[in-house]
Amino acid sequence: MTRFALAVAVTALVLAGCSSDDGDAEPTGATTPVTVKGTNAETALLTDVTASREDGVDRIVFTFRDEAPGYDVRYVSRPILADGSGDEVEIEGDHVLQVRMETALDADLTQEDAPLTYTGPQRFSPTDTETVVELARTGGFEAVLTWVVGLDERVPFAVTTESDPPRVVIDLQTSG
């Protein structure tokens, strides 16, 4: 197989596990990192974080004020360290999915008092998910906003973005 054919095959496999830009994506077996470079001109400002069971998947949604940022979603090993401080962050679950969003924050640094744009919990355990055990914010440092997701199982996932409202959506495969 030529290098070009090999590169095309690898690219097709990676893209089969993710999607972006206003579409529902079914988790298709991807457990490898999914990275999409952001195109936002301004820092995306987080306004809400939710986790729920929808349409046979556990769905995590990060909602933003004006536009969605780029992201890197991947499984990571413990210990989980907070951005900036390096302090260890405990997270429930057997596996950890890290969600890094760039250029993004949860406070508006363009305002004099840097008001928070996300005032929800920094850590929470959803009650209606199958595999998601806990979510925790681990950093908002130098325009990189990071959350981790504790999971009972290492499951395939798909990542999409939506524009109305701007969101980064992670669908995690469940058994049901």
Coordinates of C-alpha atoms in Angstrom, one line a residue:
M1 CA 0.0 0.0 0.0
T2 CA 1.4 3.4 -0.9
R3 CA 1.9 6.1 1.8
F4 CA -0.9 8.1 0.3
A5 CA -3.4 5.2 0.4
L6 CA -2.3 4.5 3.9
A7 CA -2.8 8.1 4.9
V8 CA -6.3 8.2 3.3
A9 CA -7.3 5.0 5.1
V10 CA -6.1 6.3 8.5
T11 CA -7.9 9.6 8.0
A12 CA -11.1 7.8 7.1
L13 CA -10.9 5.7 10.3
V14 CA -10.4 8.7 12.4
L15 CA -13.2 10.7 10.8
A16 CA -15.6 7.7 11.2
G17 CA -15.5 8.3 14.9
C18 CA -16.3 12.0 15.0
S19 CA -18.3 14.7 13.4
S20 CA -18.7 18.4 13.7
D21 CA -20.7 21.3 12.5
D22 CA -24.4 21.0 13.3
G23 CA -25.1 17.3 13.1
D24 CA -25.9 14.4 15.3
A25 CA -23.2 11.8 15.4
E26 CA -23.5 8.2 16.5
P27 CA -20.6 6.9 18.5
T28 CA -19.0 4.5 16.0
G29 CA -16.3 2.8 18.0
A30 CA -13.9 5.7 18.3
T31 CA -12.0 5.8 21.6
T32 CA -9.1 7.6 20.1
P33 CA -8.6 11.4 20.6
V34 CA -10.8 13.7 18.6
T35 CA -9.3 17.1 18.0
V36 CA -10.8 20.0 16.0
K37 CA -8.9 23.3 15.8
G38 CA -11.0 26.3 16.8
T39 CA -11.8 29.0 14.4
N40 CA -13.4 31.4 16.9
A41 CA -12.1 35.0 16.6
E42 CA -13.0 35.8 20.2
T43 CA -12.7 33.7 23.4
A44 CA -15.7 31.4 23.6
L45 CA -17.5 32.0 26.9
L46 CA -19.0 28.9 28.6
T47 CA -22.6 29.4 29.9
D48 CA -23.8 25.9 30.7
V49 CA -22.7 22.3 31.2
T50 CA -25.2 19.4 31.2
A51 CA -25.1 15.6 31.2
S52 CA -28.1 13.5 30.5
R53 CA -29.2 10.3 28.8
E54 CA -30.7 11.0 25.4
D55 CA -31.6 8.7 22.4
G56 CA -29.5 5.8 23.7
V57 CA -26.4 7.8 24.5
D58 CA -25.0 9.6 27.5
R59 CA -24.8 13.2 26.2
I60 CA -22.6 15.9 27.6
V61 CA -23.2 19.5 26.4
F62 CA -21.0 22.5 26.8
T63 CA -23.0 25.6 25.8
F64 CA -21.3 28.9 24.9
R65 CA -22.4 32.5 24.6
D66 CA -21.3 33.5 21.0
E67 CA -19.5 30.7 19.3
A68 CA -18.1 27.2 20.0
P69 CA -14.4 26.8 20.5
G70 CA -12.0 24.1 19.2
Y71 CA -11.6 21.0 21.3
D72 CA -9.6 18.0 22.1
V73 CA -11.4 15.0 23.6
R74 CA -9.5 12.0 24.7
Y75 CA -9.1 9.3 27.4
V76 CA -6.4 10.1 29.9
S77 CA -4.7 8.3 32.7
R78 CA -4.6 9.3 36.4
P79 CA -3.4 11.3 38.2
I80 CA -5.6 14.1 36.8
L81 CA -3.9 17.5 37.4
A82 CA -5.5 20.9 37.6
D83 CA -4.3 23.3 34.9
G84 CA -2.1 26.1 36.3
S85 CA -1.7 24.8 39.9
G86 CA -0.8 21.1 39.1
D87 CA -2.9 20.0 42.1
E88 CA -4.3 16.5 41.8
V89 CA -8.0 16.3 41.1
E90 CA -9.9 13.2 42.2
I91 CA -12.7 12.1 39.8
E92 CA -15.1 9.2 40.3
G93 CA -15.3 6.3 37.8
D94 CA -13.0 3.7 36.3
H95 CA -12.0 5.8 33.2
V96 CA -11.4 9.5 32.6
L97 CA -12.3 11.4 29.4
Q98 CA -10.7 14.8 29.2
V99 CA -12.3 17.7 27.3
R100 CA -10.0 20.6 26.5
M101 CA -11.6 23.6 24.8
E102 CA -9.5 26.3 23.3
T103 CA -9.9 29.3 22.9
A104 CA -12.5 29.3 25.8
L105 CA -13.1 30.4 29.3
D106 CA -15.9 30.6 31.9
A107 CA -15.3 34.2 32.8
D108 CA -15.4 37.3 30.6
L109 CA -11.9 38.8 30.9
T110 CA -12.8 41.7 28.6
Q111 CA -14.9 43.1 31.5
E112 CA -13.4 45.1 34.4
D113 CA -14.5 42.6 37.1
A114 CA -14.1 39.5 34.9
P115 CA -17.6 38.2 35.7
L116 CA -18.3 34.5 35.5
T117 CA -20.2 33.5 32.4
Y118 CA -20.7 30.0 33.8
T119 CA -22.1 30.0 37.4
G120 CA -23.1 26.3 37.6
P121 CA -21.3 23.6 39.7
Q122 CA -17.6 23.0 39.1
R123 CA -18.2 19.4 39.9
F124 CA -21.4 17.3 39.6
S125 CA -22.7 13.8 39.4
P126 CA -25.6 13.4 36.9
T127 CA -28.4 11.2 38.1
D128 CA -29.9 10.0 34.8
T129 CA -26.8 8.8 32.9
E130 CA -25.7 5.2 32.3
T131 CA -21.9 5.4 32.1
V132 CA -21.1 9.0 33.1
V133 CA -20.4 9.1 36.9
E134 CA -19.0 12.6 37.5
L135 CA -17.9 15.8 35.7
A136 CA -15.3 18.2 37.1
R137 CA -13.7 21.4 35.9
T138 CA -10.0 21.1 36.1
G139 CA -8.9 24.3 34.6
G140 CA -9.5 27.7 33.0
F141 CA -6.0 28.9 32.3
E142 CA -4.6 30.9 29.4
A143 CA -7.8 30.6 27.3
V144 CA -7.9 26.8 27.7
L145 CA -11.0 25.5 29.5
T146 CA -10.7 21.9 30.7
W147 CA -13.2 19.5 32.2
V148 CA -12.9 15.8 32.9
V149 CA -15.6 13.1 32.8
G150 CA -15.5 10.1 35.1
L151 CA -16.9 7.0 33.4
D152 CA -17.8 3.5 34.6
E153 CA -16.6 2.1 31.2
R154 CA -14.3 3.1 28.4
V155 CA -16.9 3.6 25.7
P156 CA -16.8 4.9 22.1
F157 CA -17.7 8.6 21.7
A158 CA -18.5 11.1 19.1
V159 CA -18.1 14.9 19.2
T160 CA -20.1 17.5 17.3
T161 CA -20.6 21.2 17.4
E162 CA -23.8 23.1 17.0
S163 CA -24.3 26.8 16.3
D164 CA -27.7 27.7 17.6
P165 CA -26.9 27.9 20.4
P166 CA -23.2 27.4 20.1
R167 CA -22.3 24.0 21.8
V168 CA -19.8 21.2 21.9
V169 CA -21.7 18.0 22.3
I170 CA -20.1 14.6 23.3
D171 CA -22.2 11.5 22.8
L172 CA -21.0 8.4 24.7
Q173 CA -22.2 5.0 23.7
T174 CA -24.2 3.1 26.2
S175 CA -25.4 -0.5 26.3
G176 CA -29.1 0.5 25.9

